[in-house]
CSV table of C-alpha atoms and ligand atoms in Angstrom, one decimal:
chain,number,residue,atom,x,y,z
A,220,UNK,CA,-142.9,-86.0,-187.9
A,221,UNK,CA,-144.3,-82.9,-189.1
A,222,UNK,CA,-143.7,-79.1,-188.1
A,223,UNK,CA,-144.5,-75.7,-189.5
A,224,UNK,CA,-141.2,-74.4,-189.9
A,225,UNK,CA,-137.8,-77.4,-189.6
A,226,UNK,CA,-134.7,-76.1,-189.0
A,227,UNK,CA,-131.4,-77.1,-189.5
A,228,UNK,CA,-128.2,-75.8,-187.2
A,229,UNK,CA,-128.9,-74.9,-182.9
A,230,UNK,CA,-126.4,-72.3,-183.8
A,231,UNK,CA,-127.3,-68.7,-182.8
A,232,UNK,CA,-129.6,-68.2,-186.1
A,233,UNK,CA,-131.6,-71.5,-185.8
A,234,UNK,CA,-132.1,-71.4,-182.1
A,235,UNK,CA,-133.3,-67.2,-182.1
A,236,UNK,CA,-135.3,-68.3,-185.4
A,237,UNK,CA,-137.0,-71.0,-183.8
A,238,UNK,CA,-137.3,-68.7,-180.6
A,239,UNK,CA,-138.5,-65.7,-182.1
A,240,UNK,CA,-141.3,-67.9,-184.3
A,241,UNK,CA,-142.4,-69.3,-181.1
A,242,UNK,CA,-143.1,-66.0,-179.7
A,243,UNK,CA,-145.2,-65.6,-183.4
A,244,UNK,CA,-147.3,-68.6,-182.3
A,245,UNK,CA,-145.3,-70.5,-184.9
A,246,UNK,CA,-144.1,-74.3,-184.6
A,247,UNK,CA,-140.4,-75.5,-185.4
A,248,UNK,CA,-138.4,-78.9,-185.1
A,249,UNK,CA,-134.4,-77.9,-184.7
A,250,UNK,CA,-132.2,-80.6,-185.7
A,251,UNK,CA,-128.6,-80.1,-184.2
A,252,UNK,CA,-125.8,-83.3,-185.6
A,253,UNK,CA,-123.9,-82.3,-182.5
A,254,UNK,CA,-124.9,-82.7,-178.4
A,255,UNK,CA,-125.8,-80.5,-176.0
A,256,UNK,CA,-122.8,-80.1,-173.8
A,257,UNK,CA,-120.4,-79.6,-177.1
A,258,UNK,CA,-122.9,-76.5,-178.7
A,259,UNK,CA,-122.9,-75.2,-175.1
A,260,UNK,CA,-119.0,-74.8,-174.5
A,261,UNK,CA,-117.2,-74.0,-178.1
A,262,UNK,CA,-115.8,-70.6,-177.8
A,263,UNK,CA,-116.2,-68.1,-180.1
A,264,UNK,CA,-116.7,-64.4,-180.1
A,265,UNK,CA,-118.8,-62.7,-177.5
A,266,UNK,CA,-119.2,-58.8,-179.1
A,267,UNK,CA,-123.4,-58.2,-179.3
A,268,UNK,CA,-124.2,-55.1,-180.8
A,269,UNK,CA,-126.7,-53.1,-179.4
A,270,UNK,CA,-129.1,-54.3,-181.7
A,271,UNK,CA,-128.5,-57.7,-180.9
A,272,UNK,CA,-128.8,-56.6,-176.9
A,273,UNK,CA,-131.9,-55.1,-178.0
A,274,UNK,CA,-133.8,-58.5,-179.4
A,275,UNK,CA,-132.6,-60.8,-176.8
A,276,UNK,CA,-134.0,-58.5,-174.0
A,277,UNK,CA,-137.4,-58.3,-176.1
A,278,UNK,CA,-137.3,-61.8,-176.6
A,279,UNK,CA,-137.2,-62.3,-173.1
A,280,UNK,CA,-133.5,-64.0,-173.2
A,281,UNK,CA,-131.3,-61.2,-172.0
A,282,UNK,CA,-131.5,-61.2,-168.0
A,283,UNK,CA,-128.3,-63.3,-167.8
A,284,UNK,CA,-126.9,-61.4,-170.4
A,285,UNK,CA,-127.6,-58.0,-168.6
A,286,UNK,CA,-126.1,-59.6,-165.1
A,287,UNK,CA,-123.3,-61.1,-166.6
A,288,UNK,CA,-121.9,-59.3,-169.4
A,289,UNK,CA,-119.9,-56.3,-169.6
A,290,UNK,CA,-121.5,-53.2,-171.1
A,291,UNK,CA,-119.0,-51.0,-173.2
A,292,UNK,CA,-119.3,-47.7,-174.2
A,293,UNK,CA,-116.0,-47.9,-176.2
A,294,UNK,CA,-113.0,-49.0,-177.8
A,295,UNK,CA,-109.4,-48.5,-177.6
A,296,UNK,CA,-107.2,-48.3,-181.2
A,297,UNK,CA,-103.6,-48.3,-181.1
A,298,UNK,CA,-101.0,-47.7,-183.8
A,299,UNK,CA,-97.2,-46.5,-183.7
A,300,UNK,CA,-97.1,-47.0,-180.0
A,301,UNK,CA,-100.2,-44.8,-179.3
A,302,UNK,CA,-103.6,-46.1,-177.9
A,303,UNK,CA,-106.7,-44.2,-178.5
A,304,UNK,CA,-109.9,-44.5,-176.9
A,305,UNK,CA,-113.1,-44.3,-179.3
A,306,UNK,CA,-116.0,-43.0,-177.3
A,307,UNK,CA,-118.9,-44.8,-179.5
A,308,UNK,CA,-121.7,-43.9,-176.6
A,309,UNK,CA,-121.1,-40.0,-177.6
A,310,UNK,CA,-120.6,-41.1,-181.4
A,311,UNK,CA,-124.0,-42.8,-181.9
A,312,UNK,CA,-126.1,-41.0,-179.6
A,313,UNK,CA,-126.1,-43.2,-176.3
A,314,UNK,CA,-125.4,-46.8,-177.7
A,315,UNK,CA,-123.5,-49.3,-176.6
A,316,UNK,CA,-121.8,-52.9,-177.1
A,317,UNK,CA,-122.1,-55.6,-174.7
A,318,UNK,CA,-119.1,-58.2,-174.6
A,319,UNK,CA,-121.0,-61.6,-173.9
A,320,UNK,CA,-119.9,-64.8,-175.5
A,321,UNK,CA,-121.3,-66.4,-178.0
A,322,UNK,CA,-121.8,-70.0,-176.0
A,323,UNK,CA,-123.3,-68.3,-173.1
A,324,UNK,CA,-125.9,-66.7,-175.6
A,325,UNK,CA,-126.6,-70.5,-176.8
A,326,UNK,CA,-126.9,-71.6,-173.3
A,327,UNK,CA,-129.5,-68.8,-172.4
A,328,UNK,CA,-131.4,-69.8,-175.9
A,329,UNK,CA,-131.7,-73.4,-175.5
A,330,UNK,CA,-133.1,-73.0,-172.2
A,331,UNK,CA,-135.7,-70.8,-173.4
A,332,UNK,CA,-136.6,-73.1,-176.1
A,333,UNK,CA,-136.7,-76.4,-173.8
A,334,UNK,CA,-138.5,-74.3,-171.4
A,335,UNK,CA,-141.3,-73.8,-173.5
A,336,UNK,CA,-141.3,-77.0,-174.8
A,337,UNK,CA,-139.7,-76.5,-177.6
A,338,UNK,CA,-138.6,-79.5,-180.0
A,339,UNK,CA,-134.5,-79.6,-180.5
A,340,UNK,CA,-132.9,-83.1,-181.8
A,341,UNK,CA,-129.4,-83.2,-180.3
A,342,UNK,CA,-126.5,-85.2,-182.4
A,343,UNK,CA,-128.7,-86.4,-185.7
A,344,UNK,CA,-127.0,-87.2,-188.5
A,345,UNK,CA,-127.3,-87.5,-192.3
A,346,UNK,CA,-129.2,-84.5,-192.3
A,347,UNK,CA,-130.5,-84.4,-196.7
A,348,UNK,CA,-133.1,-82.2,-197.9
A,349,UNK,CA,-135.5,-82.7,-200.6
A,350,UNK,CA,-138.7,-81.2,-202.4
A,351,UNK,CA,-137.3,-77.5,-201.8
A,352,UNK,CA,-138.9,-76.3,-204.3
A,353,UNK,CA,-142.6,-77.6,-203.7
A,354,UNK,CA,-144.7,-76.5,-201.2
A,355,UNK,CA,-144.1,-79.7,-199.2
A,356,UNK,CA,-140.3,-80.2,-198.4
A,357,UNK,CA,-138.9,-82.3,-195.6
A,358,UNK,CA,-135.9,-83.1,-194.2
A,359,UNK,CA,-134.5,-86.7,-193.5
A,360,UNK,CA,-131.8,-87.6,-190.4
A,361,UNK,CA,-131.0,-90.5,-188.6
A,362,UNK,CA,-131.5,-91.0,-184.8
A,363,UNK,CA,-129.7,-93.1,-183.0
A,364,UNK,CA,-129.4,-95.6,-186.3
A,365,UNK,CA,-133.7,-94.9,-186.9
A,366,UNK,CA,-134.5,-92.8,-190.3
A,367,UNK,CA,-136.9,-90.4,-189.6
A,368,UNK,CA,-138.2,-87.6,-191.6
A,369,UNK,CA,-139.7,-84.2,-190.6
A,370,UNK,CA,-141.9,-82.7,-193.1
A,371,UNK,CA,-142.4,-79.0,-192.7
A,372,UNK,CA,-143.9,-75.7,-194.8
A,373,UNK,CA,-140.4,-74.1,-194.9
A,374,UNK,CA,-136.7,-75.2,-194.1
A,375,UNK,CA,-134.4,-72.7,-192.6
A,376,UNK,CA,-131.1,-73.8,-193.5
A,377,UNK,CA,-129.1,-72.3,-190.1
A,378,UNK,CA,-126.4,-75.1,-190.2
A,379,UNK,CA,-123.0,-72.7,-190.6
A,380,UNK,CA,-120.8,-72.9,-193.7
A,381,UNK,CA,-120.3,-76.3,-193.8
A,382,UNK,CA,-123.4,-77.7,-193.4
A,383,UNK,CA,-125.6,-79.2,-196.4
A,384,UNK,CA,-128.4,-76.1,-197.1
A,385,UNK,CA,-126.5,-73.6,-198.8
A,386,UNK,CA,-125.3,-76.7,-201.5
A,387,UNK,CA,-129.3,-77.0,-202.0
A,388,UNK,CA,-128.9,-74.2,-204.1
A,389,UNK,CA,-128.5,-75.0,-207.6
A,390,UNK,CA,-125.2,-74.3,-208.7
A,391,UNK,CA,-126.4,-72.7,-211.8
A,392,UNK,CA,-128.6,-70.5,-209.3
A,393,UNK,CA,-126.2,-69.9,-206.7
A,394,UNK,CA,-123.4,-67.2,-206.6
A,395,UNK,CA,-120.5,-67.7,-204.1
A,396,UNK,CA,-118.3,-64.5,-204.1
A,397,UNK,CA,-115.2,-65.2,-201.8
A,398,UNK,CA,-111.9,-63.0,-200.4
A,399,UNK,CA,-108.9,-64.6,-198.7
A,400,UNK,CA,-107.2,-63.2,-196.4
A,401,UNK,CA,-103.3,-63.9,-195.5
A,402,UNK,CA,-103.8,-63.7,-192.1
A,403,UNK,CA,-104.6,-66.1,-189.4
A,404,UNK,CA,-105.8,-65.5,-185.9
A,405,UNK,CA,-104.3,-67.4,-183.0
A,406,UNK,CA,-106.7,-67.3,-180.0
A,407,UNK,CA,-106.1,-67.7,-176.4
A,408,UNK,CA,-108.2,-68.2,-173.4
A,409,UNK,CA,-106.1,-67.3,-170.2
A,410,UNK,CA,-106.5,-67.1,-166.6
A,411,UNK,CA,-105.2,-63.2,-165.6
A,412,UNK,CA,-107.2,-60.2,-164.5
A,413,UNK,CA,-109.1,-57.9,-166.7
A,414,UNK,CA,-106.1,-56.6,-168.8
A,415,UNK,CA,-107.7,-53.0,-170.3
A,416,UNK,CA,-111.9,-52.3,-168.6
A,417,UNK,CA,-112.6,-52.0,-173.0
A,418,UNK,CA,-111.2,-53.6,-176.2
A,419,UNK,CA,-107.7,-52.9,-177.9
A,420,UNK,CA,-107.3,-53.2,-181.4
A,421,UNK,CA,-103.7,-52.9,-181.9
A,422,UNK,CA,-101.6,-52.4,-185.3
A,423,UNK,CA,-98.4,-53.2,-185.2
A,424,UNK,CA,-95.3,-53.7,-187.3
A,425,UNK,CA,-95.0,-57.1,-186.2
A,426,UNK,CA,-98.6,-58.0,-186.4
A,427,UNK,CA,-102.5,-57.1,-185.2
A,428,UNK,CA,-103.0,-57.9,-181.7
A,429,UNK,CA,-106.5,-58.0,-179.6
A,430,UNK,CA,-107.0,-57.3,-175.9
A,431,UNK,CA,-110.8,-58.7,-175.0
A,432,UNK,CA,-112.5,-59.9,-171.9
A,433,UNK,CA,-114.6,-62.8,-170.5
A,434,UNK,CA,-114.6,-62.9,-166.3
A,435,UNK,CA,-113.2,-61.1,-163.5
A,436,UNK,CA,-110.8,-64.2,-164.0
A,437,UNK,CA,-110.3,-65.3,-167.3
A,438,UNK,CA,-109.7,-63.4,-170.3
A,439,UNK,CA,-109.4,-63.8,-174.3
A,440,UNK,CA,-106.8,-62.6,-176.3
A,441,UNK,CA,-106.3,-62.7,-180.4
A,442,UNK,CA,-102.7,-62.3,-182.3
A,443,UNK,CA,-102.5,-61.9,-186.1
A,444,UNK,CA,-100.3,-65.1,-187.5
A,445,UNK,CA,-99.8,-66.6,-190.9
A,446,UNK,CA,-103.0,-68.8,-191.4
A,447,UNK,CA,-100.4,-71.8,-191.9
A,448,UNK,CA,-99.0,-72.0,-188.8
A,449,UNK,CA,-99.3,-74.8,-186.1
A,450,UNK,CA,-100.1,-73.9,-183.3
A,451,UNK,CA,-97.4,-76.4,-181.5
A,452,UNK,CA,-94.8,-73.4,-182.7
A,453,UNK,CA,-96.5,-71.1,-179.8
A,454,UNK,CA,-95.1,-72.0,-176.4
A,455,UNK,CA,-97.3,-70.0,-173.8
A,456,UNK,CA,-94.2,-68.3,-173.2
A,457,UNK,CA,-93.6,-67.0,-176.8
A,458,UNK,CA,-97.5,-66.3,-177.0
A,459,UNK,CA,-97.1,-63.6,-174.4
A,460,UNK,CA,-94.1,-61.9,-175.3
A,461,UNK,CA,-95.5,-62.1,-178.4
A,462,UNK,CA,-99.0,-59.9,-177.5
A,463,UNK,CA,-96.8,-57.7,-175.1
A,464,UNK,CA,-94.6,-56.7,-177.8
A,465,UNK,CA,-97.9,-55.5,-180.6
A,466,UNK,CA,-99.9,-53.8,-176.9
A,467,UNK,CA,-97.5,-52.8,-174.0
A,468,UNK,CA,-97.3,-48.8,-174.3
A,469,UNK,CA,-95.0,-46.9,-172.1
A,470,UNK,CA,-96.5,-47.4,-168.9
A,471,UNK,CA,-99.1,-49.8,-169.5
A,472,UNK,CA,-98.5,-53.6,-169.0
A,473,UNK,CA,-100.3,-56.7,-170.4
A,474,UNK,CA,-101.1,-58.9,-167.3
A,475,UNK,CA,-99.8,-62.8,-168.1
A,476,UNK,CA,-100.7,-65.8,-166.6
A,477,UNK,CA,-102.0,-69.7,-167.4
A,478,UNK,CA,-103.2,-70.4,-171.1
A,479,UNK,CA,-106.2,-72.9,-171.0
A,480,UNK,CA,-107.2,-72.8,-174.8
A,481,UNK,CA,-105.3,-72.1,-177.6
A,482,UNK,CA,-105.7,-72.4,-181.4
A,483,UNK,CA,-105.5,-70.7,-185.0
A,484,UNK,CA,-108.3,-69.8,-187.1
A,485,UNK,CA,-107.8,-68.4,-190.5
A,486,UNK,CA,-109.7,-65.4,-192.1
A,487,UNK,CA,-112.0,-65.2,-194.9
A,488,UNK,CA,-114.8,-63.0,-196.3
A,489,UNK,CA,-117.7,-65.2,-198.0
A,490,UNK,CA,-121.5,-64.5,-199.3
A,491,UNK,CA,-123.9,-66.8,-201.3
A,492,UNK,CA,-126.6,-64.9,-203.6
A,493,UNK,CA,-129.5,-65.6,-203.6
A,494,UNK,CA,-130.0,-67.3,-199.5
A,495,UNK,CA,-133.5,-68.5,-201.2
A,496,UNK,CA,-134.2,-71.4,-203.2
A,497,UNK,CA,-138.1,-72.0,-203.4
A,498,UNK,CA,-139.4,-73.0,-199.5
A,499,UNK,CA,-135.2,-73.2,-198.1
A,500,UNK,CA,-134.0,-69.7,-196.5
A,501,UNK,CA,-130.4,-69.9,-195.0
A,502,UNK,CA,-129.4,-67.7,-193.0
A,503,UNK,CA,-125.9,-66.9,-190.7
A,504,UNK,CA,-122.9,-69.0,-191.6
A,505,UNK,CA,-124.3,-71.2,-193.7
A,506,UNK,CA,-125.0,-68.0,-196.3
A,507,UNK,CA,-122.1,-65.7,-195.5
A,508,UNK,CA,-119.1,-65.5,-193.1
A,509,UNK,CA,-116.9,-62.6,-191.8
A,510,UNK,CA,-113.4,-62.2,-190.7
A,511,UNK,CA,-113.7,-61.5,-186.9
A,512,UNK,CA,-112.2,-57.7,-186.9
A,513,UNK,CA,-115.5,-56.2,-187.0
A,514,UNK,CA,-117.2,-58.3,-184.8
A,515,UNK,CA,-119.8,-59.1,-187.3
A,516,UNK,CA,-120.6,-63.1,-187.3
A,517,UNK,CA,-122.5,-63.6,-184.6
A,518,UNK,CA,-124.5,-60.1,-184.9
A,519,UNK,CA,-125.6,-60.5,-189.0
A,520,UNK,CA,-126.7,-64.2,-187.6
A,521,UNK,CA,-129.3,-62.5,-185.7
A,522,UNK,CA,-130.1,-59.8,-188.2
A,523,UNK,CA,-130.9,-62.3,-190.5
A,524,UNK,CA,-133.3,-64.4,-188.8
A,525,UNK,CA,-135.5,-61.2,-187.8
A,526,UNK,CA,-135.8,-60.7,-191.3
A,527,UNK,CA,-136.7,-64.3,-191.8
A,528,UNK,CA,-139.0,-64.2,-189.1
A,529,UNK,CA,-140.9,-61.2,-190.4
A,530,UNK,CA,-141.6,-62.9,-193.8
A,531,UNK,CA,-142.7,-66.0,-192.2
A,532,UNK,CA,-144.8,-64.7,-189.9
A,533,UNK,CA,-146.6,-62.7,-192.6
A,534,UNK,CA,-146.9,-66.0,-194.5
A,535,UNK,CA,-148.8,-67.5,-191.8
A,536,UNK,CA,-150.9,-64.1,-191.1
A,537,UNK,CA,-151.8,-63.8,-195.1
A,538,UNK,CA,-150.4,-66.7,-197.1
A,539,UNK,CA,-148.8,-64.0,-199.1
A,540,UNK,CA,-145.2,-65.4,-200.3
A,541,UNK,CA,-144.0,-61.3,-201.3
A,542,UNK,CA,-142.4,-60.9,-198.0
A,543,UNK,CA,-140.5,-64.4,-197.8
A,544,UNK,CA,-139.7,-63.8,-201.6
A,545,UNK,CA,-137.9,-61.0,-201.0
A,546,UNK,CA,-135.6,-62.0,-197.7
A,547,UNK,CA,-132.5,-62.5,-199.6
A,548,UNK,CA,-132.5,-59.0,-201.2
A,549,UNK,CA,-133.7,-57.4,-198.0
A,550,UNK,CA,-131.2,-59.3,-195.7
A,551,UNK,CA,-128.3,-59.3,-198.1
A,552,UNK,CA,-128.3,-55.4,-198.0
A,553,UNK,CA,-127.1,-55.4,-194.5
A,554,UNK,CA,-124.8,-58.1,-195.0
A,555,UNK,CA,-123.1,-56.4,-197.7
A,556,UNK,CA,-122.7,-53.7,-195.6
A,557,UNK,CA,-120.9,-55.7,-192.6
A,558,UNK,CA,-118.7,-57.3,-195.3
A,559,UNK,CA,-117.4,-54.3,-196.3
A,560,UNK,CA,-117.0,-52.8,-192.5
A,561,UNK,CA,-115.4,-56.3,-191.7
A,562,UNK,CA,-112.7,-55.9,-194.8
A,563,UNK,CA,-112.1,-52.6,-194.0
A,564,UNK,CA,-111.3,-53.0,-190.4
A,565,UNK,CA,-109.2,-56.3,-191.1
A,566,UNK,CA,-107.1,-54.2,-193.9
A,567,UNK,CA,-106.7,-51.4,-191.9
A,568,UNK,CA,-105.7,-52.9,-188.7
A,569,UNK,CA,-103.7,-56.5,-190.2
A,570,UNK,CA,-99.9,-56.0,-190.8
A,571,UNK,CA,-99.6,-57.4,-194.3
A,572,UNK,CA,-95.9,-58.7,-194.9
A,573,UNK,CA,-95.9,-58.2,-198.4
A,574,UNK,CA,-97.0,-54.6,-198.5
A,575,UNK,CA,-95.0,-52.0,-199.8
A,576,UNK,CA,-93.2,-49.5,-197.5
A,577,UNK,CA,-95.9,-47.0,-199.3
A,578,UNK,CA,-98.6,-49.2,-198.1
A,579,UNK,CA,-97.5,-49.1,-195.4
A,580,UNK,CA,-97.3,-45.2,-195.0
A,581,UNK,CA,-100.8,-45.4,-196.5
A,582,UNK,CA,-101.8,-47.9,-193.9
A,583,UNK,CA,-100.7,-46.0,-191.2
A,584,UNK,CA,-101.8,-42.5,-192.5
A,585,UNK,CA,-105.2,-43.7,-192.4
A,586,UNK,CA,-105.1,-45.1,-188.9
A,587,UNK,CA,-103.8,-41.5,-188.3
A,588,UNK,CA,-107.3,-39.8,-190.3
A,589,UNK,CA,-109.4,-42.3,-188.6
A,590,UNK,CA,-108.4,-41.6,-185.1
A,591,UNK,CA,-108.3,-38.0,-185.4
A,592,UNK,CA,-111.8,-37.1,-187.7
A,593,UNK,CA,-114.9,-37.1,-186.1
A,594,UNK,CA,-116.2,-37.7,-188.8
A,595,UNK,CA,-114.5,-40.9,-189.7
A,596,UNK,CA,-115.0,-42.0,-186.4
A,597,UNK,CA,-118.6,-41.9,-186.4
A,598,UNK,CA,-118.7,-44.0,-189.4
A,599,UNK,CA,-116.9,-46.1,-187.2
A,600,UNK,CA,-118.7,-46.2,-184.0
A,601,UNK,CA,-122.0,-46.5,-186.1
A,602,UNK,CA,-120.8,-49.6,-187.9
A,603,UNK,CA,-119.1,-51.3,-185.0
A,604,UNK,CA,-122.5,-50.7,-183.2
A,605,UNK,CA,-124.5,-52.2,-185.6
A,606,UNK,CA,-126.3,-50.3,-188.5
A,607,UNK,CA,-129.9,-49.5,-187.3
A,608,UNK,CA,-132.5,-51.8,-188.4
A,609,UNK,CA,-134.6,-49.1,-190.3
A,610,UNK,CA,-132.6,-50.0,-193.2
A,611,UNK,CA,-135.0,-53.4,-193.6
A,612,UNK,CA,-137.9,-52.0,-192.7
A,613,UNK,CA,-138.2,-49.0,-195.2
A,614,UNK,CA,-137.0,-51.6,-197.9
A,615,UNK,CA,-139.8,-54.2,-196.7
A,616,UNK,CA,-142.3,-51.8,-196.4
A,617,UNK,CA,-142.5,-51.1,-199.9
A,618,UNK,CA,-142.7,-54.4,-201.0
B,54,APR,N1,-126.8,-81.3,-189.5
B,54,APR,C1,-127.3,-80.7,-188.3
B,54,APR,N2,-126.7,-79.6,-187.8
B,54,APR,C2,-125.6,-79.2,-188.4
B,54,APR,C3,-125.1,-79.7,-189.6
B,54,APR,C4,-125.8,-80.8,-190.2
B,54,APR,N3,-125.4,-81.4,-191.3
B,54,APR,N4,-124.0,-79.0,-190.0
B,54,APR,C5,-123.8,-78.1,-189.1
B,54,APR,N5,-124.8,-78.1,-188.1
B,54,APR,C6,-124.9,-77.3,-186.9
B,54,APR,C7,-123.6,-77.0,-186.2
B,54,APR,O1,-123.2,-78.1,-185.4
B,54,APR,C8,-123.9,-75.8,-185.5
B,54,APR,O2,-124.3,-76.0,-184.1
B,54,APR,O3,-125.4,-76.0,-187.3
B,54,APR,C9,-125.0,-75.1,-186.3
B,54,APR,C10,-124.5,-73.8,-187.0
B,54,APR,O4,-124.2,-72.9,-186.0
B,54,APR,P1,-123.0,-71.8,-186.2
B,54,APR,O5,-121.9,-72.3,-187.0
B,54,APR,O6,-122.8,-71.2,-184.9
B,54,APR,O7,-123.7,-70.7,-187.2
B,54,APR,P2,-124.8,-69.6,-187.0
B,54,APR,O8,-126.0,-70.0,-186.1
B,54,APR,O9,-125.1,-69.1,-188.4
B,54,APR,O10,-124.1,-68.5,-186.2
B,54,APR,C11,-123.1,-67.6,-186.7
B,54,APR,O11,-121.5,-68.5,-185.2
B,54,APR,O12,-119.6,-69.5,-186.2
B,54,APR,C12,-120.1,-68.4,-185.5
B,54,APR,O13,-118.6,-66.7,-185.9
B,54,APR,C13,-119.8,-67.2,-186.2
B,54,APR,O14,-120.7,-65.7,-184.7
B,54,APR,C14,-121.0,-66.4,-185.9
B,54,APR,C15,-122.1,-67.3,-185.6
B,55,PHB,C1,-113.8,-61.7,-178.6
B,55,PHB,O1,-113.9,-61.2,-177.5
B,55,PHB,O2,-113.8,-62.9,-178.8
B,55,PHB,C2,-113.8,-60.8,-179.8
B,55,PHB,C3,-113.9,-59.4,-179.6
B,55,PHB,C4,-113.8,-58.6,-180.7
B,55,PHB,C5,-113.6,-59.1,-182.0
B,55,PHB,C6,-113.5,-60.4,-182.2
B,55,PHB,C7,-113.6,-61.3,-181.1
B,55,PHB,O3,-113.6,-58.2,-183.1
């Protein structure tokens, strides 16, 4: 088999990647090791900045998205008892987040591809790359027990952080610069009403808590917990006493009902420098990840692969490597900024156990500056909306 462009991962990056180059005139092979049905139903987050809104509905893949999701023009912070509302619309100038999840936005990109005939190879496995550094690499999987090989001009390595393009990358070439965090989030999918119409981040004393949405029916909820823990230790029954206890405000009450889907996930901050290695580019998970706070993951996915996109494409218009030669530097800028927005909102709003009482005070004194600065809550809003993409193209324009 041969294919322009072969990439690894039907995550969001690979499948907007092999979208977005479609829409370039540009041919890709996706190779996905698990099915269909399993990429379409994981649940993950669902927060899209505006950005993000922005390229699915010029890609043609937001109409769902804009019937189904729910628009925000906010969020809610609470600390000490006392919620907040953060009015990011008037903050940034009229912009907005939409709250959308993650495997819906798969669903509504794998259609798109398949529509247009588009070439993804559901549950392959032993996925090895080789030649990477020539001008010829390829890719070799098994299908249903047959080797096959896809030769391509490029490989975009879009296959999350445990998949096999990021160890490509020399060791002696590749950086890996990590932070741990001593949290753990335990997620819940349960079947109440629409708790709060926007999101509440809530500090407490005994632990972050996180209000979000998903239908008129069903909503998902977070609760900071030691990353250790086992999830058989959380009864339904304690999970809810547990979130009413970090959110409930004097009269404000957290509608209960049926969990369907529970589990723990813990938290880490992690980016690989350089994401090139001769004709391999990774991009989303597989180069960096983000603890969840910010809202980040799915959002610096799709950041990435526009970048990608836009050196490819020039490739293919010029044969002149200077743009794809210089997507690491010019994507890594606005990852390192949504790795420090991430660590800062996970610090700020995480109850960490083994804190002083005058970290504490600290902690909470700058909940207090935060909620109370305009200025400091621009810097919010304007992060949590997504940096504007300007950034990339002054940097790439003077390549
Ligand atoms: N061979 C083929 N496919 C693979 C392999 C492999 N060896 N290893 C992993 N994959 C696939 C996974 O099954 C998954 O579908 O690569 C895909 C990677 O997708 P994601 O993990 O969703 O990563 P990405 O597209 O970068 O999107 C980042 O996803 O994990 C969330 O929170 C994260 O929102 C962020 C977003
Ligand atoms: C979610 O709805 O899953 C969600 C929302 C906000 C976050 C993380 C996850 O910061």
């Amino acid at each position: 088999m041969k294919t322009q462009v072969g990439i690894i991962g039907a995550g969001p990056a690979g499948l907007m990647l092999s979208h977005l180059l479609h829409l370039e005139g540009i041919e890709s092979v996706i190779l996905e090791c698990r099915t269909r049905e399993e990429i379409e139903s994981t649940i993950r987050a669902g927060v899209l900045e505006q950005g993000t809104v922005d390229l699915m509905n010029e890609a043609g893949v937001g109409d769902r998205m804009m019937r189904e999701g729910h628009l925000h023009h906010g969020i809610e912070l609470q600390y000490s008892g006392i919620r907040q509302r953060v009015n990011m619309h008037e903050l940034t100038g009229g912009k907005s987040i939409m709250v959308y999840p993650q495997h819906e936005v798969i669903k509504d990109l794998v259609a798109a591809r398949l529509e247009a005939r588009g070439e993804i190879i559901f549950g392959v496995s032993d996925v090895g790359l080789h030649d990477v550094e020539t001008n010829s690499p390829r890719i070799t999987f098994l299908k249903d027990g047959a080797e096959m090989e896809l030769a391509c001009d490029f490989i975009a390595g879009c296959d999350g952080y445990h998949g096999p393009s990021r160890q490509m990358i020399p060791a002696s070439v590749r950086n890996e610069k990590k932070q741990i965090y001593p949290f753990g989030w335990l997620g819940v999918l349960a079947k109440t009403p629409i708790a709060n119409p926007e999101l509440i981040y809530a500090n407490h004393d005994r632990g972050f808590a996180l209000i979000s949405q998903r239908t008129p029916e069903i909503q998902r909820h977070y609760l900071q917990v030691d990353p250790t823990e086992d999830i058989a230790n959380w009864s339904d029954d304690r999970i809810w006493s547990e979130l009413k206890a970090r959110v409930e405000t004097d009269g404000w009450e957290l509608p209960d009902g049926p969990i369907i889907q529970k589990n723990i996930v813990s938290m880490r901050s992690f980016v690989c420098e350089p994401m090139q290695y001769g004709r391999l580019f990774i991009a989303g998970d597989a180069a960096h990840i983000v603890p969840p706070t910010g809202a980040k993951g799915l959002n610096l996915a799709m950041a990435d692969v526009q970048v990608l996109k836009r050196g490819i494409t020039a490739f293919y218009q010029s044969g002149d490597m200077n743009w794809l030669n210089h997507y690491s530097e010019v994507a890594l800028r606005r990852i390192w900024k949504a790795q420090r927005f991430s660590y800062w909102m996970t610090t700020m709003l995480h109850t960490n156990f083994n804190h002083t009482s005058f970290e504490r005070s600290v902690q909470l004194s700058e909940l207090d500056y935060v909620t109370s600065s305009r200025a400091a809550l621009t810097s919010l809003s304007e992060n949590y909306i997504g940096l504007p993409f300007e950034w990339e193209k002054e940097r790439s324009l003077q390549i």
